[in-house]
PDB file of C-alpha atoms and ligand atoms in Angstrom:
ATOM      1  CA  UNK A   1      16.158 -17.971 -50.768  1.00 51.00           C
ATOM      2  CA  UNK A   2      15.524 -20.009 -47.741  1.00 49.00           C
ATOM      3  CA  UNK A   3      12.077 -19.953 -46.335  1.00 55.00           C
ATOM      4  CA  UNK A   4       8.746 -19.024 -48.355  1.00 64.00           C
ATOM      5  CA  UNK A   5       7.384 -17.124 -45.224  1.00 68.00           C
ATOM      6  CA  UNK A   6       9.998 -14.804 -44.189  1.00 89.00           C
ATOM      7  CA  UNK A   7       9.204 -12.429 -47.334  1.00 93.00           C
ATOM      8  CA  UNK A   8       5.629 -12.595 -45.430  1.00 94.00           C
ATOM      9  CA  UNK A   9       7.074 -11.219 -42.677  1.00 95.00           C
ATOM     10  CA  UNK A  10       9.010  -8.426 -44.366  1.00 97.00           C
ATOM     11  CA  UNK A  11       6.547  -6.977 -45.615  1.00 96.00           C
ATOM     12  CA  UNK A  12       4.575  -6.724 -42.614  1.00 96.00           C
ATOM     13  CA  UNK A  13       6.878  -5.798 -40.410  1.00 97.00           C
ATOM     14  CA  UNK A  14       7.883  -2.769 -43.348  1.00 97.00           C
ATOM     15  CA  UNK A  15       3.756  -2.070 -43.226  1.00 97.00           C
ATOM     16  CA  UNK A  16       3.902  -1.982 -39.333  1.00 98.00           C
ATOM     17  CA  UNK A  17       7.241   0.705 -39.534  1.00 98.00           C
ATOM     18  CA  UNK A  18       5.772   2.680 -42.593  1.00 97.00           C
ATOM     19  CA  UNK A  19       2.416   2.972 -41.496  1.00 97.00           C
ATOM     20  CA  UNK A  20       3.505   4.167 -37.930  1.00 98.00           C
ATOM     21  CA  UNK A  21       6.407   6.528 -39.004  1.00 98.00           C
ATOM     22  CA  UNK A  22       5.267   7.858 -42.153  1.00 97.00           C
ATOM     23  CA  UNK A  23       3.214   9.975 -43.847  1.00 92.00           C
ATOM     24  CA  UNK A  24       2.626   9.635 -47.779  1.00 91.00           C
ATOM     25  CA  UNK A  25       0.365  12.139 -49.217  1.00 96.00           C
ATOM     26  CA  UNK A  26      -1.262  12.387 -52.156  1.00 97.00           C
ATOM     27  CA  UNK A  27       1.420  13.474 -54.397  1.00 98.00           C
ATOM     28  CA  UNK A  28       3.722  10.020 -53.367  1.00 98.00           C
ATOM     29  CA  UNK A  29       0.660   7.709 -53.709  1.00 98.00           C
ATOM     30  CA  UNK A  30      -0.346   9.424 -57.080  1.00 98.00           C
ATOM     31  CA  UNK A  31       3.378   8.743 -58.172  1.00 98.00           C
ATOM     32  CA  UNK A  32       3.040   5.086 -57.879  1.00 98.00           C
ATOM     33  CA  UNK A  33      -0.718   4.252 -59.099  1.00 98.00           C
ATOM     34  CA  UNK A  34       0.432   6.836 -62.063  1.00 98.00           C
ATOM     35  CA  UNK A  35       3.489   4.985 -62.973  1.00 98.00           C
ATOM     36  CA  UNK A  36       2.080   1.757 -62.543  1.00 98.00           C
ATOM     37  CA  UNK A  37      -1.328   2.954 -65.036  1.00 98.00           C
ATOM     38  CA  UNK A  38       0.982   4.239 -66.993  1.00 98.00           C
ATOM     39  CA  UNK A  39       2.615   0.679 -67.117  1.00 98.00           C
ATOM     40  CA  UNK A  40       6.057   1.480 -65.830  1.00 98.00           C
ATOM     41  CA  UNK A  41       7.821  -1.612 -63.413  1.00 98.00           C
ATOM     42  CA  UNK A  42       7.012  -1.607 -59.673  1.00 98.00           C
ATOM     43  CA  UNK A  43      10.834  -1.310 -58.623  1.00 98.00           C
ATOM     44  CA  UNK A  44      10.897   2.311 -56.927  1.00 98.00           C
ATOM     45  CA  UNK A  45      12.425   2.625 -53.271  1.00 98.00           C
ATOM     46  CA  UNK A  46      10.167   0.826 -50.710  1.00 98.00           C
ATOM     47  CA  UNK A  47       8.648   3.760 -48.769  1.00 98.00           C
ATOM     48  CA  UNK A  48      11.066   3.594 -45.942  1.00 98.00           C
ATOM     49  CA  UNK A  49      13.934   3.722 -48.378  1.00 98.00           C
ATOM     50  CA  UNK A  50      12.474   6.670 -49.733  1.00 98.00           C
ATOM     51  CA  UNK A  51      12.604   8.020 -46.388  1.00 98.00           C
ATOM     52  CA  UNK A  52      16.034   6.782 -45.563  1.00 98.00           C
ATOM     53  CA  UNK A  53      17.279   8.660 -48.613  1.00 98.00           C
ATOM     54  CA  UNK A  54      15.333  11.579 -47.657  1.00 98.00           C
ATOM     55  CA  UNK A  55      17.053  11.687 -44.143  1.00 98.00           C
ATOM     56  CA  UNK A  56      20.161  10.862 -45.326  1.00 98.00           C
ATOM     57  CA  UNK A  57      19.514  14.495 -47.619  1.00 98.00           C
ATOM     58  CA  UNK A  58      18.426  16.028 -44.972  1.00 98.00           C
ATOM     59  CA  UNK A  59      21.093  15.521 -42.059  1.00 98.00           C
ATOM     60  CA  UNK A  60      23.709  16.072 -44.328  1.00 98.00           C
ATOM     61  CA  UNK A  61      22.254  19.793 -45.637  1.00 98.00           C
ATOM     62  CA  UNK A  62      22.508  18.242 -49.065  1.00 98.00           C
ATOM     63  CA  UNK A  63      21.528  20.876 -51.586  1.00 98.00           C
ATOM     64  CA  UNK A  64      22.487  19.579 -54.874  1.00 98.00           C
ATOM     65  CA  UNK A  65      21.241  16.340 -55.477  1.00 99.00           C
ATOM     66  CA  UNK A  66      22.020  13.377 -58.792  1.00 99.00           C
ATOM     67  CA  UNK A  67      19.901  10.491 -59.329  1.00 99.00           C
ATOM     68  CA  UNK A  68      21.101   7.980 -61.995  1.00 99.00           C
ATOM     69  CA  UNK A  69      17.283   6.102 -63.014  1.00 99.00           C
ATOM     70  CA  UNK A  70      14.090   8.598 -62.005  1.00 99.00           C
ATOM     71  CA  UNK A  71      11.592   5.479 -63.418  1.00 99.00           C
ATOM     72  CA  UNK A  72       7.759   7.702 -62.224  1.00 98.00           C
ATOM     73  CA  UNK A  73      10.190   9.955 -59.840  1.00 99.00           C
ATOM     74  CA  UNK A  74       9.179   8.456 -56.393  1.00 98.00           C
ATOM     75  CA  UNK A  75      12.307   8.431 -55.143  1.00 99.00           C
ATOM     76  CA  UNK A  76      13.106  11.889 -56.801  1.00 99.00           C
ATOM     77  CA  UNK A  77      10.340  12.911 -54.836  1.00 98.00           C
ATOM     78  CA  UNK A  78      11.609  11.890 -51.687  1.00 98.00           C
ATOM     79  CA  UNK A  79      15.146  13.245 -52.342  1.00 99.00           C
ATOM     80  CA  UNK A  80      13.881  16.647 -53.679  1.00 99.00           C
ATOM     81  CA  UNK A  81      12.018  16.848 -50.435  1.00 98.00           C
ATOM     82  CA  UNK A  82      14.731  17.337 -48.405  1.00 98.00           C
ATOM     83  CA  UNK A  83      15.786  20.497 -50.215  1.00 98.00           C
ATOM     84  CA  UNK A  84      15.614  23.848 -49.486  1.00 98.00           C
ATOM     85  CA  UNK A  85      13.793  26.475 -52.273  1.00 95.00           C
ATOM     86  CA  UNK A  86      17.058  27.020 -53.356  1.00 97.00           C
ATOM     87  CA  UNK A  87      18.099  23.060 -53.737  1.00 98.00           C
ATOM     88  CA  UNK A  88      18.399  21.509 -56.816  1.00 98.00           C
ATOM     89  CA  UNK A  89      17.939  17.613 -58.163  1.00 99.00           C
ATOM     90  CA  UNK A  90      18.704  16.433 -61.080  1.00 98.00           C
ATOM     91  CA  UNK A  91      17.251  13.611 -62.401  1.00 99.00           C
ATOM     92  CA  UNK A  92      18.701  11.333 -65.459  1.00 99.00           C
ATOM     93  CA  UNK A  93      16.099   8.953 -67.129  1.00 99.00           C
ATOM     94  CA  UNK A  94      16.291   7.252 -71.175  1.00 98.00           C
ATOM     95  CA  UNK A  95      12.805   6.004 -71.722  1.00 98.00           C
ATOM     96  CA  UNK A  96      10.907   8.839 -72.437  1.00 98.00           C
ATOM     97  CA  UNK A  97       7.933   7.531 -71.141  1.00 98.00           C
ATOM     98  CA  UNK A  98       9.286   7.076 -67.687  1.00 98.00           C
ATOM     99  CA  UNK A  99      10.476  10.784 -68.056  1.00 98.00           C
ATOM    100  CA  UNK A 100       6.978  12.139 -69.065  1.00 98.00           C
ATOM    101  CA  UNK A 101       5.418  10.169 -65.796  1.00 98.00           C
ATOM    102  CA  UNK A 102       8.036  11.742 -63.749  1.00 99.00           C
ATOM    103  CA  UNK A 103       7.531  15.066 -64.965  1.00 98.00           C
ATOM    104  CA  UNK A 104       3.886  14.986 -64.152  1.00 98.00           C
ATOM    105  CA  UNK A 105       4.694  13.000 -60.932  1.00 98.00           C
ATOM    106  CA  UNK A 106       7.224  15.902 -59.928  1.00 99.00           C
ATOM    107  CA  UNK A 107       4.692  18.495 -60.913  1.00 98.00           C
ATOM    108  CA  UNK A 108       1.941  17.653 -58.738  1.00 98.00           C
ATOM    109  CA  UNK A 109       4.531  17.176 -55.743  1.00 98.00           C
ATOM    110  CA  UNK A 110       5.027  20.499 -56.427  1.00 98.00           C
ATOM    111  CA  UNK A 111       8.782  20.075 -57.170  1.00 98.00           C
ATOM    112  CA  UNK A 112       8.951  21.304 -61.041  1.00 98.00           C
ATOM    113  CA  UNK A 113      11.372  24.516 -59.796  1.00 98.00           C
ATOM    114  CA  UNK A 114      13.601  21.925 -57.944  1.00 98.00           C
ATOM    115  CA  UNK A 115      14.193  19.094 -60.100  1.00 98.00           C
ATOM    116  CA  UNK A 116      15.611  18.584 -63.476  1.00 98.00           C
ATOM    117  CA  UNK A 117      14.586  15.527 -65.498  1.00 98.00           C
ATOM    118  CA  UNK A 118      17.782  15.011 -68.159  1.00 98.00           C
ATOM    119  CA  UNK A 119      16.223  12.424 -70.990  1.00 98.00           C
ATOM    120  CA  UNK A 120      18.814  10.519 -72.491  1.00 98.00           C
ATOM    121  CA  UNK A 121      21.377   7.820 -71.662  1.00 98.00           C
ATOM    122  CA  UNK A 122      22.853   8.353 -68.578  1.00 99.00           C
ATOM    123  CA  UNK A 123      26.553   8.141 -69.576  1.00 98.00           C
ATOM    124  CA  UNK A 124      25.591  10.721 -71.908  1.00 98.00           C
ATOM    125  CA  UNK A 125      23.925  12.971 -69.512  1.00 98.00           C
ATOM    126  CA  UNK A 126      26.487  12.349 -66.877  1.00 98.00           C
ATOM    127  CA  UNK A 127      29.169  13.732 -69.598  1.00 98.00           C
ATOM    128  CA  UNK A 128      27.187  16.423 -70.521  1.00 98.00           C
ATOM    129  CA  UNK A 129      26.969  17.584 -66.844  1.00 98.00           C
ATOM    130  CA  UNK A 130      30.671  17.497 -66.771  1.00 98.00           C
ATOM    131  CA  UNK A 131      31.564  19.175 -69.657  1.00 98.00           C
ATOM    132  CA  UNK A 132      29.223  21.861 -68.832  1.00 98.00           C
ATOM    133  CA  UNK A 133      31.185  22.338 -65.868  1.00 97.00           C
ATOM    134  CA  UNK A 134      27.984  21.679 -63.048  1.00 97.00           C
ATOM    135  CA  UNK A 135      28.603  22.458 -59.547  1.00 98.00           C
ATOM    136  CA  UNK A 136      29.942  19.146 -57.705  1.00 98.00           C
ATOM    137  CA  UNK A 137      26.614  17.355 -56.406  1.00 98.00           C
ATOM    138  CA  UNK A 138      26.300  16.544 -52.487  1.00 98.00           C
ATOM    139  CA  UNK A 139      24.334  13.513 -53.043  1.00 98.00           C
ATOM    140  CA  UNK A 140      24.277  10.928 -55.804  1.00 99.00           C
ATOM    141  CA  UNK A 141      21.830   8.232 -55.686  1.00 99.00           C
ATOM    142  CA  UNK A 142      22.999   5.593 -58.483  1.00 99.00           C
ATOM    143  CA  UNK A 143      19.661   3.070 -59.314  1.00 99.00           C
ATOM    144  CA  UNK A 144      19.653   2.110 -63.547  1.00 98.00           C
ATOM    145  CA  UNK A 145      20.968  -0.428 -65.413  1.00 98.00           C
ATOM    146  CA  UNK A 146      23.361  -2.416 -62.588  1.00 98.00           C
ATOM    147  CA  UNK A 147      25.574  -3.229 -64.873  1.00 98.00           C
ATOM    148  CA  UNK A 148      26.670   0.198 -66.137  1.00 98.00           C
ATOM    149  CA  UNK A 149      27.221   0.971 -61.860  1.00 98.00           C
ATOM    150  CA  UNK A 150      31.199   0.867 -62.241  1.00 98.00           C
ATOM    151  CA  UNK A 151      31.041   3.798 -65.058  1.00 98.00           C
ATOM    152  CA  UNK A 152      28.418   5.297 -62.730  1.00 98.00           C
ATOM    153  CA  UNK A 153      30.761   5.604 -59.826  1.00 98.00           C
ATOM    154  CA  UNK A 154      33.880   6.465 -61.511  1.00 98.00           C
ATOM    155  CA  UNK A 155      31.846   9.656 -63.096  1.00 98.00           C
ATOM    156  CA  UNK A 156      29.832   9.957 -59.729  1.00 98.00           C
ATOM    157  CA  UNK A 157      33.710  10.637 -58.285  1.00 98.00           C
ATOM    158  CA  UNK A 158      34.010  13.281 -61.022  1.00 97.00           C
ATOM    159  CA  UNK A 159      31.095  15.215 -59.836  1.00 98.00           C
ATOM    160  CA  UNK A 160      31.257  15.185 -56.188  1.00 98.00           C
ATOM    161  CA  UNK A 161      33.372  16.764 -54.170  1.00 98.00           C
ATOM    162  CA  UNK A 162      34.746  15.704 -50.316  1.00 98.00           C
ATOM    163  CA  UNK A 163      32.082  14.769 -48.121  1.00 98.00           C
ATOM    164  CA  UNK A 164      29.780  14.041 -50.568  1.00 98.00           C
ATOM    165  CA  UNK A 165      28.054  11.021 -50.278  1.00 98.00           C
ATOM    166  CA  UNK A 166      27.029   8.728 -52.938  1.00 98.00           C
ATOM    167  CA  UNK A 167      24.367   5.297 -52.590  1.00 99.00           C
ATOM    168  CA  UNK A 168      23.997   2.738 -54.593  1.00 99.00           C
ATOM    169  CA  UNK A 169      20.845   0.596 -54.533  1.00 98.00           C
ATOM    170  CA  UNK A 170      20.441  -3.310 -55.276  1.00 98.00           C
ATOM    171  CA  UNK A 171      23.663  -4.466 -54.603  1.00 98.00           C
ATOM    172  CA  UNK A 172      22.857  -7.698 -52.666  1.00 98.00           C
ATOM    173  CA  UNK A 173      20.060  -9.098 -54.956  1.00 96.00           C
ATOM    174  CA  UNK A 174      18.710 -11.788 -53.185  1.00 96.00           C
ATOM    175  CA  UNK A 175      22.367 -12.477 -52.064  1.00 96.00           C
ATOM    176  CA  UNK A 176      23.452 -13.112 -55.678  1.00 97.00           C
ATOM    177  CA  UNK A 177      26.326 -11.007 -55.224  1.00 98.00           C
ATOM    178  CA  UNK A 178      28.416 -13.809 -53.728  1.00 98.00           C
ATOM    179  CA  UNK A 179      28.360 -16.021 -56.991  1.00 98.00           C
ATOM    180  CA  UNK A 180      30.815 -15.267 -59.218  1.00 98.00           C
ATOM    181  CA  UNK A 181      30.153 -17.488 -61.669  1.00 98.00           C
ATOM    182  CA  UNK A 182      27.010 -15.563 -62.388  1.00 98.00           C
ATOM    183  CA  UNK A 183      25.990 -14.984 -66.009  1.00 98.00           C
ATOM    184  CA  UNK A 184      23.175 -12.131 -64.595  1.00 98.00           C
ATOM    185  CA  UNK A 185      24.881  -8.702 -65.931  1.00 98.00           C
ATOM    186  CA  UNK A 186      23.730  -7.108 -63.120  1.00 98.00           C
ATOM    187  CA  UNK A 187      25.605  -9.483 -60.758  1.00 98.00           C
ATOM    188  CA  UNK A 188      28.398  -8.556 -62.498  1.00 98.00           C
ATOM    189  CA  UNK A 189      28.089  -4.847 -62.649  1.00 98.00           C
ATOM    190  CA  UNK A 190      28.057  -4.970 -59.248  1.00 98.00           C
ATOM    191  CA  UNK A 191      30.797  -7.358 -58.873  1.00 98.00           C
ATOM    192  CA  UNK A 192      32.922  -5.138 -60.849  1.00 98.00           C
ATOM    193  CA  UNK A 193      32.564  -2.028 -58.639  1.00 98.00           C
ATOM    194  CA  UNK A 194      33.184  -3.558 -55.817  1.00 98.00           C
ATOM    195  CA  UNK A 195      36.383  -4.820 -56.871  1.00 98.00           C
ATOM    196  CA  UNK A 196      37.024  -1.947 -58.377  1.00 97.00           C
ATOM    197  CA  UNK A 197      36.082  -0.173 -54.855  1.00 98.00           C
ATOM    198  CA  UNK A 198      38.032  -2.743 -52.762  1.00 97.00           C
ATOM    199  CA  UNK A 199      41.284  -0.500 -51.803  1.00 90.00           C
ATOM    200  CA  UNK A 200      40.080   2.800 -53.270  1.00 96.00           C
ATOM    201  CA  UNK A 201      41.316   5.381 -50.490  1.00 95.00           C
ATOM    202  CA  UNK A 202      39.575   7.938 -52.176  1.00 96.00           C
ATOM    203  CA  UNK A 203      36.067   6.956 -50.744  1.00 98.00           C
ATOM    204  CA  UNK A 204      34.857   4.977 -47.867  1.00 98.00           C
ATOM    205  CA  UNK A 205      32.369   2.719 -48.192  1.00 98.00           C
ATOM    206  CA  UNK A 206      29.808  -0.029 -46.389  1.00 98.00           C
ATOM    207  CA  UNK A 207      27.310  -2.128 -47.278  1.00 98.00           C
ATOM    208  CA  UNK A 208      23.952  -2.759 -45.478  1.00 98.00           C
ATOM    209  CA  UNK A 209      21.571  -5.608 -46.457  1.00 98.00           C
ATOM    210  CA  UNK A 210      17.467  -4.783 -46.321  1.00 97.00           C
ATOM    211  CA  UNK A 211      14.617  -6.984 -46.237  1.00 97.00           C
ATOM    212  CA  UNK A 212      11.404  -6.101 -46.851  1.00 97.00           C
ATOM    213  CA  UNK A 213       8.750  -5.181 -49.095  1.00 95.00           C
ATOM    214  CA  UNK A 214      11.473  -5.008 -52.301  1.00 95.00           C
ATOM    215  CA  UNK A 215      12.557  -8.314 -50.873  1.00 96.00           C
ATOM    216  CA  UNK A 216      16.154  -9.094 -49.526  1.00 97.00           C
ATOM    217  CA  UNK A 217      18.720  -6.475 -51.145  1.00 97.00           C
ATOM    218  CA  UNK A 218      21.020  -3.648 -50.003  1.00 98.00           C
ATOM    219  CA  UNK A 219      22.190  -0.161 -50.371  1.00 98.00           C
ATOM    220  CA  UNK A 220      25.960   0.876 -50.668  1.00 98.00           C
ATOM    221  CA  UNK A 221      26.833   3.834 -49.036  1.00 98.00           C
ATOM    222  CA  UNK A 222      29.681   5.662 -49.647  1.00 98.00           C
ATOM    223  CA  UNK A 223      31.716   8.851 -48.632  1.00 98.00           C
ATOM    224  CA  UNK A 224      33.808  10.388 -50.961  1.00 98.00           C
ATOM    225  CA  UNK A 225      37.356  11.442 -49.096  1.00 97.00           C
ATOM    226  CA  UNK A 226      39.519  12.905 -51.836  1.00 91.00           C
ATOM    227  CA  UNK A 227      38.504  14.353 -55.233  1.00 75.00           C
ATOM    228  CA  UNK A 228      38.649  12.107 -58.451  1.00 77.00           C
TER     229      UNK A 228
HETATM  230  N1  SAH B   1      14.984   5.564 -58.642  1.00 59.27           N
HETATM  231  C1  SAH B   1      13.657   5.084 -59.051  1.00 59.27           C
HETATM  232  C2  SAH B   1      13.739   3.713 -59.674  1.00 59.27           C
HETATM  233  C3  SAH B   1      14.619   3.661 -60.888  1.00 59.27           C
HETATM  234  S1  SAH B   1      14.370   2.158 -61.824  1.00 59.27           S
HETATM  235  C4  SAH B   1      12.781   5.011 -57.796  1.00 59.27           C
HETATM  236  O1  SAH B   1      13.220   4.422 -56.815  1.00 59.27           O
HETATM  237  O2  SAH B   1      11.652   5.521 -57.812  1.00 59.27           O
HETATM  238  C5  SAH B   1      15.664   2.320 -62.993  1.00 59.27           C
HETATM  239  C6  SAH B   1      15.412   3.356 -64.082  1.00 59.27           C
HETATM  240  O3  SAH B   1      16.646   3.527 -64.777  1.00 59.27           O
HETATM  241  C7  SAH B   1      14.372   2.922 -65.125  1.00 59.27           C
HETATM  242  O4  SAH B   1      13.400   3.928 -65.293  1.00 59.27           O
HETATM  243  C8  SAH B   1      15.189   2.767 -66.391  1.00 59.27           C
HETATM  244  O5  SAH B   1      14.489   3.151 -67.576  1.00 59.27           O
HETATM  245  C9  SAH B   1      16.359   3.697 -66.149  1.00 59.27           C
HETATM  246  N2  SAH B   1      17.558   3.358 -66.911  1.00 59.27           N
HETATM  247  C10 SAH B   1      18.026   2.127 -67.196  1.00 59.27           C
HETATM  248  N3  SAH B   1      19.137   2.211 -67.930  1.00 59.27           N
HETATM  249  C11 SAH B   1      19.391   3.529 -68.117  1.00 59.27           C
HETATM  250  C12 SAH B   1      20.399   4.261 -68.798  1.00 59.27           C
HETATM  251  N4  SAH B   1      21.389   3.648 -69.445  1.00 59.27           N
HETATM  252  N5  SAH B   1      20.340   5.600 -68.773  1.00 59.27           N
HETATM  253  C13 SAH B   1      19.345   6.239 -68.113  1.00 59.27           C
HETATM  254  N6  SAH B   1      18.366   5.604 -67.460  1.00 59.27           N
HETATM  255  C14 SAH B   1      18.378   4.269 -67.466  1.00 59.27           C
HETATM  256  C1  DHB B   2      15.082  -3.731 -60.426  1.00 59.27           C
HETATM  257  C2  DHB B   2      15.723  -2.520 -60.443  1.00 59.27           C
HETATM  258  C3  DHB B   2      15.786  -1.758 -59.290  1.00 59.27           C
HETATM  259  O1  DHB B   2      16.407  -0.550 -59.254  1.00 59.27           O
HETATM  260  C4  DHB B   2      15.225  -2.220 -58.117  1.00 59.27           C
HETATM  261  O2  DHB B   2      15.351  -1.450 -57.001  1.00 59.27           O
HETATM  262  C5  DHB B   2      14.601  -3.460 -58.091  1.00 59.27           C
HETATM  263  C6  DHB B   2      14.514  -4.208 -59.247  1.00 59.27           C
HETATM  264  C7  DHB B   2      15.014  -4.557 -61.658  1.00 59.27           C
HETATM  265  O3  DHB B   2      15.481  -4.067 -62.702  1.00 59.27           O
HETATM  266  O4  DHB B   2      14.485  -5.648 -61.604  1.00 59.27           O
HETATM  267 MG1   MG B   3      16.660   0.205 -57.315  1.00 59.27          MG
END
């Protein structure tokens, strides 16, 4: 990365936009100083991601919702927001621990009746949820292990339908992306889906780099056009 102050800068200029447009009550600030007491890594959504997921939710009427890594359930919190009473996220999550904070975290938000917390490897879950025939999800948010992402997509196509929309965080890490001589698995994950994405008519996708206070990354955002 060139430049030790720009980071600086990030995250002031995120503090300046978050503390202007946004309100986080209790039940998002308890999420984080309860995850990180409880231990868990600081590497939820930056509050204006949150927020940009939340929107995204919100303008598109979303109201079934998948997240692939809940961590404390900030983000969950966010999505599950933008629900109505009848809404429904589900949430998939393999440390137990992380899935006990989230459970509390999503309980005090209020959000217990909305959102599902599955425990247990994701390809697993995200299986299970097929074979149990669930209703195609509007919204998939894909954020665990980076370099499972391809097998996250291809079942993410499964379970959506047309017009459903499915992001992908940390694809630009630091702009690591680019070297493909990388030994990082993560790099590669996401190296592999987007190859694997390059020419796919069935969804169309962009990428948009962030700065801020998670640093420089980026989301992928994708529409899916034609079933799986
Ligand atoms: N979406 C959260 C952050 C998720 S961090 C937020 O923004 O608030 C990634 C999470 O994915 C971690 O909690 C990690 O335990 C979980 N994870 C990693 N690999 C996984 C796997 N194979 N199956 C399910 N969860 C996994
Ligand atoms: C990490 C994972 C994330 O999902 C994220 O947004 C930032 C960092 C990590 O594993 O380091
Ligand atoms: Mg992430």
């Amino acid at each position: 990365m060139s430049g030790d102050l720009m980071p600086v800068t990030w995250e002031r200029v995120d503090r300046y936009f978050v503390e202007a447009l946004l309100t986080q009550d209790a039940a998002l600030t308890a999420a984080l100083t309860d995850s990180s007491a409880a231990g868990l890594p600081a590497i939820a959504v930056a509050p204006n991601q949150g927020a940009l997921l939340q929107l995204l939710a919100l303008s598109m009427g979303a109201t079934r919702i998948l997240e692939i890594g809940t961590l404390g359930g900030y983000s969950t919190i966010w999505l599950a927001r933008a629900l109505p009473a009848e809404g429904r996220l589900v949430t998939l999550e393999f440390e137990p621990r992380h899935a006990q904070v989230a459970t509390a975290n999503i309980a005090r938000a209020g959000l217990t009746d909305r959102v599902q917390v599955m425990t247990g490897v994701a390809l697993d879950s995200l299986a299970a949820l097929s074979s149990a025939g669930a209703p195609p999800f509007d919204l998939i948010f894909i954020d665990a292990d980076k370099a499972n992402i391809p097998a996250y997509f291809d079942w993410a196509l499964r379970l959506t339908h047309p017009g459903s929309v499915i992001i992908v965080d940390n694809v630009v890490r630091d702009g690591k992306v680019t070297d493909a001589a990388s030994t990082d698995e993560s790099v590669q994950g996401v190296r592999r889906f987007i190859a694997a994405l390059s020419g796919d008519v069935r969804v169309s996708a962009t990428v948009i780099q962030t700065v801020g206070s998670k640093g420089y990354d980026g989301f992928l955002i994708a529409r899916v056009n034609t079933p799986a």
